[in-house]
Amino acid sequence: MVAQVYISYGERSNDQLLQYYGFVETDNVNDAYELVNFPRRIADACSKLSISAPGLDDFAVTASASPTLLSPTGFDPSLIAELRGVCGGDTNARAILRQLLQDELARFPTSLEADEVQLSSPAVATGGDSPAALALTLRIEKKRLLSKNIAALGA
């Protein structure tokens, strides 16, 4: 009889798994993307989309100073509800969040597709647990998380 051993690392994001245990989990349901200076980014997205947000100043005052987290299932529903009031309804709130995430994705110097090609290249693939491969895998997972949420917010 062969004994099987299971290890649980708990509900950890890929950042935590990489930092503490040295690996990245593909499609990690506990992953998170941190968005710092969230009110400023909301204001930038409103400006790009020419959406008036009369409650934005109050939102910026009451918003938490800690980063806003994006999970594989999206933003916290209470945050979206608050943005509906700030931005004039669900359609505007979703458009603003989608723009914010598109802007975040555009900040990366490479595309998701280019990273996937690089990860499968012989130089990287042979060293799958090398620091370069792990960093690339983490970046790919963050881009996938952003892309998935952009799609979920609709066109």
N, CA and C atoms as an extended XYZ file, in Angstrom:
465
Properties=species:S:1:pos:R:3:atomname:S:1:resname:S:1:resid:I:1 pbc="F F F"
N         0.829       -1.172        0.000 N   MET     1
C         0.000        0.000        0.000 CA  MET     1
C         0.881        1.246        0.000 C   MET     1
N         0.537        2.163       -0.856 N   VAL     2
C         1.284        3.404       -0.966 CA  VAL     2
C         0.526        4.493       -0.208 C   VAL     2
N         1.212        5.154        0.669 N   ALA     3
C         0.593        6.241        1.426 CA  ALA     3
C         0.712        7.529        0.625 C   ALA     3
N        -0.344        8.301        0.647 N   GLN     4
C        -0.327        9.598       -0.016 CA  GLN     4
C        -0.305       10.680        1.051 C   GLN     4
N         0.498       11.673        0.802 N   VAL     5
C         0.619       12.786        1.737 CA  VAL     5
C         0.125       14.043        1.035 C   VAL     5
N        -0.730       14.774        1.705 N   TYR     6
C        -1.247       16.023        1.160 CA  TYR     6
C        -0.751       17.178        2.023 C   TYR     6
N        -0.340       18.223        1.372 N   ILE     7
C         0.134       19.405        2.076 CA  ILE     7
C        -0.794       20.557        1.724 C   ILE     7
N        -1.231       21.269        2.728 N   SER     8
C        -2.045       22.461        2.504 CA  SER     8
C        -1.242       23.686        2.914 C   SER     8
N        -1.145       24.620        2.031 N   TYR     9
C        -0.453       25.866        2.326 CA  TYR     9
C        -1.435       26.941        2.785 C   TYR     9
N        -2.706       26.602        2.844 N   GLY    10
C        -3.721       27.561        3.255 CA  GLY    10
C        -4.180       28.407        2.084 C   GLY    10
N        -5.035       29.339        2.372 N   GLU    11
C        -5.570       30.234        1.342 CA  GLU    11
C        -4.580       31.369        1.130 C   GLU    11
N        -3.680       31.167        0.196 N   ARG    12
C        -2.610       32.139       -0.049 CA  ARG    12
C        -2.601       32.586       -1.502 C   ARG    12
N        -2.261       33.846       -1.679 N   SER    13
C        -2.101       34.382       -3.032 CA  SER    13
C        -0.808       33.845       -3.626 C   SER    13
N        -0.647       34.011       -4.922 N   ASN    14
C         0.593       33.576       -5.566 CA  ASN    14
C         1.791       34.364       -5.048 C   ASN    14
N         1.582       35.625       -4.688 N   ASP    15
C         2.685       36.413       -4.132 CA  ASP    15
C         3.195       35.750       -2.849 C   ASP    15
N         2.249       35.339       -1.993 N   GLN    16
C         2.622       34.692       -0.738 CA  GLN    16
C         3.233       33.315       -0.973 C   GLN    16
N         2.664       32.541       -1.888 N   LEU    17
C         3.220       31.212       -2.181 CA  LEU    17
C         4.653       31.327       -2.701 C   LEU    17
N         4.898       32.290       -3.552 N   LEU    18
C         6.245       32.472       -4.087 CA  LEU    18
C         7.199       32.949       -2.992 C   LEU    18
N         6.755       33.924       -2.213 N   GLN    19
C         7.621       34.481       -1.179 CA  GLN    19
C         7.983       33.459       -0.108 C   GLN    19
N         7.006       32.699        0.357 N   TYR    20
C         7.246       31.803        1.482 CA  TYR    20
C         7.607       30.372        1.099 C   TYR    20
N         7.132       29.909       -0.069 N   TYR    21
C         7.321       28.497       -0.405 CA  TYR    21
C         8.025       28.257       -1.737 C   TYR    21
N         8.228       29.304       -2.526 N   GLY    22
C         9.021       29.164       -3.738 CA  GLY    22
C         8.327       28.596       -4.947 C   GLY    22
N         6.988       28.729       -5.022 N   PHE    23
C         6.279       28.286       -6.222 CA  PHE    23
C         5.086       29.195       -6.484 C   PHE    23
N         4.552       29.080       -7.694 N   VAL    24
C         3.376       29.837       -8.131 CA  VAL    24
C         2.356       28.823       -8.608 C   VAL    24
N         1.115       28.998       -8.199 N   GLU    25
C         0.047       28.080       -8.587 CA  GLU    25
C        -0.746       28.673       -9.757 C   GLU    25
N        -0.863       27.917      -10.830 N   THR    26
C        -1.657       28.335      -11.975 CA  THR    26
C        -3.135       28.338      -11.596 C   THR    26
N        -3.852       29.369      -11.999 N   ASP    27
C        -5.289       29.507      -11.717 CA  ASP    27
C        -5.593       29.406      -10.217 C   ASP    27
N        -4.796       30.054       -9.421 N   ASN    28
C        -4.967       30.056       -7.965 CA  ASN    28
C        -6.231       30.831       -7.598 C   ASN    28
N        -7.209       30.154       -7.023 N   VAL    29
C        -8.479       30.796       -6.655 CA  VAL    29
C        -8.301       31.795       -5.516 C   VAL    29
N        -7.170       31.739       -4.838 N   ASN    30
C        -6.894       32.670       -3.739 CA  ASN    30
C        -5.955       33.797       -4.141 C   ASN    30
N        -5.620       33.869       -5.410 N   ASP    31
C        -4.709       34.914       -5.844 CA  ASP    31
C        -5.373       36.275       -5.682 C   ASP    31
N        -4.577       37.304       -5.653 N   ALA    32
C        -5.092       38.664       -5.525 CA  ALA    32
C        -4.158       39.604       -6.272 C   ALA    32
N        -4.733       40.696       -6.739 N   TYR    33
C        -3.953       41.740       -7.401 CA  TYR    33
C        -4.173       43.002       -6.598 C   TYR    33
N        -3.107       43.620       -6.150 N   GLU    34
C        -3.212       44.820       -5.334 CA  GLU    34
C        -3.190       46.067       -6.215 C   GLU    34
N        -4.191       46.906       -6.012 N   LEU    35
C        -4.272       48.183       -6.721 CA  LEU    35
C        -4.076       49.298       -5.698 C   LEU    35
N        -2.936       49.965       -5.769 N   VAL    36
C        -2.647       51.051       -4.840 CA  VAL    36
C        -3.204       52.357       -5.390 C   VAL    36
N        -3.477       53.285       -4.486 N   ASN    37
C        -4.004       54.609       -4.842 CA  ASN    37
C        -5.278       54.492       -5.675 C   ASN    37
N        -6.180       53.662       -5.208 N   PHE    38
C        -7.400       53.337       -5.938 CA  PHE    38
C        -8.257       54.566       -6.282 C   PHE    38
N        -8.519       55.480       -5.345 N   PRO    39
C        -9.333       56.656       -5.711 CA  PRO    39
C        -8.730       57.460       -6.859 C   PRO    39
N        -7.411       57.609       -6.871 N   ARG    40
C        -6.752       58.354       -7.955 CA  ARG    40
C        -6.946       57.625       -9.284 C   ARG    40
N        -6.860       56.324       -9.247 N   ARG    41
C        -7.044       55.533      -10.468 CA  ARG    41
C        -8.487       55.587      -10.959 C   ARG    41
N        -9.433       55.623      -10.035 N   ILE    42
C       -10.831       55.798      -10.409 CA  ILE    42
C       -11.002       57.146      -11.096 C   ILE    42
N       -10.410       58.192      -10.524 N   ALA    43
C       -10.495       59.533      -11.115 CA  ALA    43
C        -9.879       59.562      -12.508 C   ALA    43
N        -8.747       58.884      -12.681 N   ASP    44
C        -8.107       58.835      -14.002 CA  ASP    44
C        -8.997       58.129      -15.020 C   ASP    44
N        -9.615       57.027      -14.608 N   ALA    45
C       -10.501       56.286      -15.518 CA  ALA    45
C       -11.730       57.120      -15.859 C   ALA    45
N       -12.286       57.834      -14.879 N   CYS    46
C       -13.430       58.726      -15.144 CA  CYS    46
C       -13.053       59.778      -16.174 C   CYS    46
N       -11.880       60.335      -16.012 N   SER    47
C       -11.405       61.363      -16.941 CA  SER    47
C       -11.250       60.797      -18.355 C   SER    47
N       -10.636       59.638      -18.488 N   LYS    48
C       -10.454       59.009      -19.800 CA  LYS    48
C       -11.779       58.738      -20.492 C   LYS    48
N       -12.781       58.355      -19.685 N   LEU    49
C       -14.084       57.985      -20.237 CA  LEU    49
C       -15.066       59.156      -20.273 C   LEU    49
N       -14.621       60.322      -19.798 N   SER    50
C       -15.482       61.511      -19.714 CA  SER    50
C       -16.759       61.226      -18.930 C   SER    50
N       -16.582       60.546      -17.790 N   ILE    51
C       -17.702       60.241      -16.907 CA  ILE    51
C       -17.606       61.137      -15.683 C   ILE    51
N       -18.676       61.804      -15.388 N   SER    52
C       -18.737       62.654      -14.209 CA  SER    52
C       -18.952       61.784      -12.981 C   SER    52
N       -18.196       62.062      -11.939 N   ALA    53
C       -18.320       61.310      -10.694 CA  ALA    53
C       -18.396       62.298       -9.534 C   ALA    53
N       -19.588       62.864       -9.314 N   PRO    54
C       -19.708       63.906       -8.293 CA  PRO    54
C       -19.367       63.438       -6.878 C   PRO    54
N       -19.463       62.170       -6.591 N   GLY    55
C       -19.161       61.672       -5.254 CA  GLY    55
C       -17.736       61.197       -5.071 C   GLY    55
N       -16.883       61.461       -6.054 N   LEU    56
C       -15.525       60.930       -6.005 CA  LEU    56
C       -14.694       61.524       -4.878 C   LEU    56
N       -14.872       62.810       -4.594 N   ASP    57
C       -14.094       63.419       -3.514 CA  ASP    57
C       -14.426       62.775       -2.171 C   ASP    57
N       -15.710       62.547       -1.915 N   ASP    58
C       -16.104       61.881       -0.675 CA  ASP    58
C       -15.587       60.450       -0.636 C   ASP    58
N       -15.636       59.770       -1.769 N   PHE    59
C       -15.126       58.408       -1.863 CA  PHE    59
C       -13.634       58.378       -1.531 C   PHE    59
N       -12.886       59.326       -2.055 N   ALA    60
C       -11.444       59.377       -1.822 CA  ALA    60
C       -11.131       59.593       -0.346 C   ALA    60
N       -11.960       60.363        0.336 N   VAL    61
C       -11.737       60.624        1.757 CA  VAL    61
C       -12.015       59.376        2.590 C   VAL    61
N       -13.070       58.648        2.246 N   THR    62
C       -13.464       57.481        3.047 CA  THR    62
C       -12.789       56.186        2.616 C   THR    62
N       -12.170       56.179        1.446 N   ALA    63
C       -11.519       54.959        0.941 CA  ALA    63
C       -10.355       54.570        1.840 C   ALA    63
N       -10.166       53.292        1.972 N   SER    64
C        -9.082       52.768        2.788 CA  SER    64
C        -7.730       53.151        2.191 C   SER    64
N        -6.779       53.409        3.068 N   ALA    65
C        -5.425       53.729        2.609 CA  ALA    65
C        -4.691       52.480        2.132 C   ALA    65
N        -5.173       51.307        2.526 N   SER    66
C        -4.523       50.075        2.090 CA  SER    66
C        -4.923       49.774        0.642 C   SER    66
N        -4.123       48.969       -0.038 N   PRO    67
C        -4.433       48.663       -1.436 CA  PRO    67
C        -5.796       47.985       -1.591 C   PRO    67
N        -6.438       48.255       -2.707 N   THR    68
C        -7.689       47.587       -3.048 CA  THR    68
C        -7.326       46.271       -3.718 C   THR    68
N        -7.988       45.198       -3.303 N   LEU    69
C        -7.660       43.882       -3.836 CA  LEU    69
C        -8.648       43.449       -4.910 C   LEU    69
N        -8.107       42.892       -5.963 N   LEU    70
C        -8.882       42.277       -7.027 CA  LEU    70
C        -8.625       40.783       -6.947 C   LEU    70
N        -9.678       39.992       -6.868 N   SER    71
C        -9.538       38.538       -6.781 CA  SER    71
C        -9.995       37.913       -8.095 C   SER    71
N        -9.800       36.617       -8.256 N   PRO    72
C       -10.296       35.958       -9.472 CA  PRO    72
C       -11.811       36.085       -9.650 C   PRO    72
N       -12.532       36.331       -8.575 N   THR    73
C       -13.989       36.508       -8.683 CA  THR    73
C       -14.390       37.974       -8.777 C   THR    73
N       -13.430       38.869       -8.832 N   GLY    74
C       -13.725       40.288       -9.023 CA  GLY    74
C       -13.484       41.129       -7.783 C   GLY    74
N       -14.003       42.353       -7.853 N   PHE    75
C       -13.886       43.279       -6.735 CA  PHE    75
C       -14.907       42.928       -5.658 C   PHE    75
N       -14.679       43.399       -4.461 N   ASP    76
C       -15.628       43.235       -3.365 CA  ASP    76
C       -16.957       43.875       -3.786 C   ASP    76
N       -18.063       43.159       -3.664 N   PRO    77
C       -19.365       43.696       -4.076 CA  PRO    77
C       -19.735       45.023       -3.395 C   PRO    77
N       -19.286       45.220       -2.155 N   SER    78
C       -19.590       46.491       -1.483 CA  SER    78
C       -18.856       47.655       -2.140 C   SER    78
N       -17.678       47.406       -2.678 N   LEU    79
C       -16.944       48.440       -3.399 CA  LEU    79
C       -17.688       48.810       -4.684 C   LEU    79
N       -18.162       47.823       -5.395 N   ILE    80
C       -18.912       48.087       -6.628 CA  ILE    80
C       -20.191       48.846       -6.310 C   ILE    80
N       -20.874       48.468       -5.240 N   ALA    81
C       -22.097       49.175       -4.842 CA  ALA    81
C       -21.793       50.636       -4.522 C   ALA    81
N       -20.689       50.873       -3.828 N   GLU    82
C       -20.306       52.245       -3.501 CA  GLU    82
C       -19.982       53.038       -4.770 C   GLU    82
N       -19.290       52.402       -5.715 N   LEU    83
C       -18.947       53.089       -6.967 CA  LEU    83
C       -20.183       53.402       -7.803 C   LEU    83
N       -21.204       52.579       -7.719 N   ARG    84
C       -22.450       52.883       -8.440 CA  ARG    84
C       -22.979       54.244       -8.018 C   ARG    84
N       -22.952       54.505       -6.721 N   GLY    85
C       -23.410       55.792       -6.220 CA  GLY    85
C       -22.483       56.932       -6.592 C   GLY    85
N       -21.204       56.681       -6.575 N   VAL    86
C       -20.207       57.703       -6.881 CA  VAL    86
C       -20.228       58.077       -8.365 C   VAL    86
N       -20.414       57.079       -9.224 N   CYS    87
C       -20.225       57.262      -10.667 CA  CYS    87
C       -21.516       57.312      -11.478 C   CYS    87
N       -22.657       57.240      -10.813 N   GLY    88
C       -23.906       57.374      -11.559 CA  GLY    88
C       -24.457       56.089      -12.135 C   GLY    88
N       -24.347       54.991      -11.405 N   GLY    89
C       -24.990       53.761      -11.842 CA  GLY    89
C       -24.037       52.648      -12.193 C   GLY    89
N       -24.635       51.477      -12.415 N   ASP    90
C       -23.889       50.258      -12.660 CA  ASP    90
C       -23.088       50.315      -13.960 C   ASP    90
N       -23.684       50.834      -15.019 N   THR    91
C       -22.991       50.872      -16.316 CA  THR    91
C       -21.716       51.697      -16.221 C   THR    91
N       -21.817       52.870      -15.593 N   ASN    92
C       -20.630       53.717      -15.434 CA  ASN    92
C       -19.596       53.066      -14.523 C   ASN    92
N       -20.050       52.488      -13.414 N   ALA    93
C       -19.112       51.857      -12.475 CA  ALA    93
C       -18.348       50.731      -13.161 C   ALA    93
N       -19.039       49.907      -13.918 N   ARG    94
C       -18.387       48.795      -14.613 CA  ARG    94
C       -17.411       49.308      -15.679 C   ARG    94
N       -17.809       50.338      -16.403 N   ALA    95
C       -16.926       50.907      -17.433 CA  ALA    95
C       -15.666       51.494      -16.806 C   ALA    95
N       -15.826       52.155      -15.681 N   ILE    96
C       -14.678       52.762      -14.997 CA  ILE    96
C       -13.736       51.684      -14.475 C   ILE    96
N       -14.284       50.666      -13.850 N   LEU    97
C       -13.438       49.572      -13.350 CA  LEU    97
C       -12.743       48.844      -14.491 C   LEU    97
N       -13.453       48.638      -15.585 N   ARG    98
C       -12.848       47.989      -16.760 CA  ARG    98
C       -11.688       48.843      -17.286 C   ARG    98
N       -11.890       50.158      -17.383 N   GLN    99
C       -10.828       51.056      -17.856 CA  GLN    99
C        -9.626       51.023      -16.914 C   GLN    99
N        -9.902       51.037      -15.619 N   LEU   100
C        -8.833       50.994      -14.624 CA  LEU   100
C        -7.993       49.722      -14.800 C   LEU   100
N        -8.658       48.587      -14.991 N   LEU   101
C        -7.935       47.323      -15.164 CA  LEU   101
C        -7.192       47.264      -16.498 C   LEU   101
N        -7.779       47.829      -17.544 N   GLN   102
C        -7.089       47.888      -18.833 CA  GLN   102
C        -5.834       48.750      -18.724 C   GLN   102
N        -5.943       49.860      -17.998 N   ASP   103
C        -4.778       50.716      -17.780 CA  ASP   103
C        -3.697       49.968      -17.002 C   ASP   103
N        -4.124       49.201      -16.004 N   GLU   104
C        -3.171       48.426      -15.200 CA  GLU   104
C        -2.474       47.371      -16.069 C   GLU   104
N        -3.221       46.690      -16.894 N   LEU   105
C        -2.652       45.676      -17.784 CA  LEU   105
C        -1.671       46.313      -18.776 C   LEU   105
N        -1.981       47.505      -19.231 N   ALA   106
C        -1.117       48.201      -20.190 CA  ALA   106
C         0.199       48.663      -19.562 C   ALA   106
N         0.266       48.710      -18.251 N   ARG   107
C         1.494       49.140      -17.573 CA  ARG   107
C         2.607       48.098      -17.665 C   ARG   107
N         2.247       46.848      -17.951 N   PHE   108
C         3.263       45.806      -18.099 CA  PHE   108
C         4.025       46.045      -19.402 C   PHE   108
N         5.342       45.808      -19.402 N   PRO   109
C         6.131       46.064      -20.617 CA  PRO   109
C         5.931       45.043      -21.729 C   PRO   109
N         5.296       43.908      -21.399 N   THR   110
C         5.090       42.863      -22.398 CA  THR   110
C         3.637       42.414      -22.361 C   THR   110
N         3.224       41.731      -23.415 N   SER   111
C         1.854       41.207      -23.463 CA  SER   111
C         1.804       39.826      -22.808 C   SER   111
N         0.603       39.405      -22.481 N   LEU   112
C         0.396       38.073      -21.926 CA  LEU   112
C         0.893       37.013      -22.907 C   LEU   112
N         0.567       37.200      -24.174 N   GLU   113
C         0.973       36.237      -25.200 CA  GLU   113
C         2.496       36.146      -25.309 C   GLU   113
N         3.172       37.293      -25.270 N   ALA   114
C         4.635       37.287      -25.357 CA  ALA   114
C         5.248       36.578      -24.150 C   ALA   114
N         4.662       36.780      -22.973 N   ASP   115
C         5.159       36.098      -21.775 CA  ASP   115
C         4.961       34.593      -21.874 C   ASP   115
N         3.808       34.164      -22.387 N   GLU   116
C         3.551       32.730      -22.527 CA  GLU   116
C         4.531       32.096      -23.506 C   GLU   116
N         4.840       32.799      -24.585 N   VAL   117
C         5.828       32.293      -25.547 CA  VAL   117
C         7.192       32.198      -24.879 C   VAL   117
N         7.553       33.228      -24.135 N   GLN   118
C         8.855       33.218      -23.458 CA  GLN   118
C         8.938       32.090      -22.435 C   GLN   118
N         7.849       31.836      -21.701 N   LEU   119
C         7.851       30.779      -20.697 CA  LEU   119
C         8.030       29.405      -21.330 C   LEU   119
N         7.500       29.234      -22.536 N   SER   120
C         7.625       27.938      -23.216 CA  SER   120
C         8.927       27.805      -24.007 C   SER   120
N         9.729       28.861      -24.039 N   SER   121
C        10.996       28.785      -24.777 CA  SER   121
C        11.941       27.812      -24.081 C   SER   121
N        12.806       27.152      -24.835 N   PRO   122
C        13.713       26.162      -24.244 CA  PRO   122
C        14.579       26.726      -23.112 C   PRO   122
N        14.986       27.975      -23.229 N   ALA   123
C        15.865       28.560      -22.211 CA  ALA   123
C        15.156       28.670      -20.864 C   ALA   123
N        13.879       28.982      -20.880 N   VAL   124
C        13.119       29.134      -19.639 CA  VAL   124
C        12.502       27.820      -19.213 C   VAL   124
N        11.973       27.058      -20.169 N   ALA   125
C        11.264       25.818      -19.856 CA  ALA   125
C        12.151       24.802      -19.150 C   ALA   125
N        13.434       24.771      -19.474 N   THR   126
C        14.327       23.808      -18.838 CA  THR   126
C        14.612       24.174      -17.385 C   THR   126
N        14.464       25.417      -17.040 N   GLY   127
C        14.683       25.849      -15.657 CA  GLY   127
C        13.371       26.289      -15.037 C   GLY   127
N        12.360       25.415      -15.050 N   GLY   128
C        11.009       25.750      -14.626 CA  GLY   128
C        10.882       26.327      -13.236 C   GLY   128
N        11.831       26.007      -12.360 N   ASP   129
C        11.759       26.572      -11.027 CA  ASP   129
C        12.876       27.582      -10.781 C   ASP   129
N        13.460       28.059      -11.872 N   SER   130
C        14.480       29.095      -11.741 CA  SER   130
C        13.801       30.403      -11.343 C   SER   130
N        14.536       31.319      -10.742 N   PRO   131
C        13.926       32.608      -10.383 CA  PRO   131
C        13.288       33.319      -11.575 C   PRO   131
N        13.923       33.242      -12.741 N   ALA   132
C        13.364       33.904      -13.924 CA  ALA   132
C        12.047       33.259      -14.343 C   ALA   132
N        11.988       31.946      -14.321 N   ALA   133
C        10.761       31.233      -14.703 CA  ALA   133
C         9.644       31.497      -13.699 C   ALA   133
N         9.969       31.511      -12.420 N   LEU   134
C         8.965       31.785      -11.392 CA  LEU   134
C         8.423       33.208      -11.505 C   LEU   134
N         9.312       34.171      -11.731 N   ALA   135
C         8.877       35.560      -11.887 CA  ALA   135
C         7.985       35.710      -13.108 C   ALA   135
N         8.344       35.048      -14.190 N   LEU   136
C         7.547       35.098      -15.410 CA  LEU   136
C         6.184       34.437      -15.191 C   LEU   136
N         6.159       33.318      -14.503 N   THR   137
C         4.889       32.648      -14.201 CA  THR   137
C         4.000       33.525      -13.333 C   THR   137
N         4.576       34.185      -12.341 N   LEU   138
C         3.807       35.088      -11.490 CA  LEU   138
C         3.218       36.226      -12.319 C   LEU   138
N         4.027       36.808      -13.198 N   ARG   139
C         3.548       37.903      -14.049 CA  ARG   139
C         2.430       37.426      -14.968 C   ARG   139
N         2.547       36.244      -15.513 N   ILE   140
C         1.499       35.684      -16.370 CA  ILE   140
C         0.205       35.523      -15.580 C   ILE   140
N         0.295       34.987      -14.375 N   GLU   141
C        -0.907       34.788      -13.557 CA  GLU   141
C        -1.566       36.116      -13.203 C   GLU   141
N        -0.791       37.148      -12.949 N   LYS   142
C        -1.361       38.468      -12.646 CA  LYS   142
C        -2.066       39.035      -13.885 C   LYS   142
N        -1.467       38.858      -15.038 N   LYS   143
C        -2.092       39.330      -16.276 CA  LYS   143
C        -3.367       38.553      -16.577 C   LYS   143
N        -3.364       37.262      -16.301 N   ARG   144
C        -4.573       36.461      -16.508 CA  ARG   144
C        -5.693       36.921      -15.573 C   ARG   144
N        -5.332       37.211      -14.333 N   LEU   145
C        -6.324       37.687      -13.370 CA  LEU   145
C        -6.934       39.005      -13.841 C   LEU   145
N        -6.107       39.925      -14.299 N   LEU   146
C        -6.609       41.201      -14.817 CA  LEU   146
C        -7.478       40.977      -16.045 C   LEU   146
N        -7.023       40.158      -16.985 N   SER   147
C        -7.761       39.907      -18.219 CA  SER   147
C        -9.110       39.261      -17.948 C   SER   147
N        -9.140       38.311      -17.037 N   LYS   148
C       -10.380       37.627      -16.683 CA  LYS   148
C       -11.393       38.623      -16.116 C   LYS   148
N       -10.938       39.526      -15.284 N   ASN   149
C       -11.837       40.504      -14.680 CA  ASN   149
C       -12.272       41.577      -15.661 C   ASN   149
N       -11.418       41.928      -16.602 N   ILE   150
C       -11.816       42.864      -17.654 CA  ILE   150
C       -12.958       42.253      -18.458 C   ILE   150
N       -12.803       40.993      -18.822 N   ALA   151
C       -13.846       40.301      -19.581 CA  ALA   151
C       -15.144       40.196      -18.776 C   ALA   151
N       -15.020       39.930      -17.479 N   ALA   152
C       -16.214       39.777      -16.637 CA  ALA   152
C       -16.969       41.097      -16.480 C   ALA   152
N       -16.273       42.210      -16.596 N   LEU   153
C       -16.925       43.518      -16.489 CA  LEU   153
C       -17.663       43.886      -17.774 C   LEU   153
N       -17.472       43.104      -18.829 N   GLY   154
C       -18.211       43.308      -20.079 CA  GLY   154
C       -17.654       44.415      -20.945 C   GLY   154
N       -18.190       44.461      -22.153 N   ALA   155
C       -17.736       45.463      -23.119 CA  ALA   155
C       -18.641       46.670      -23.132 C   ALA   155
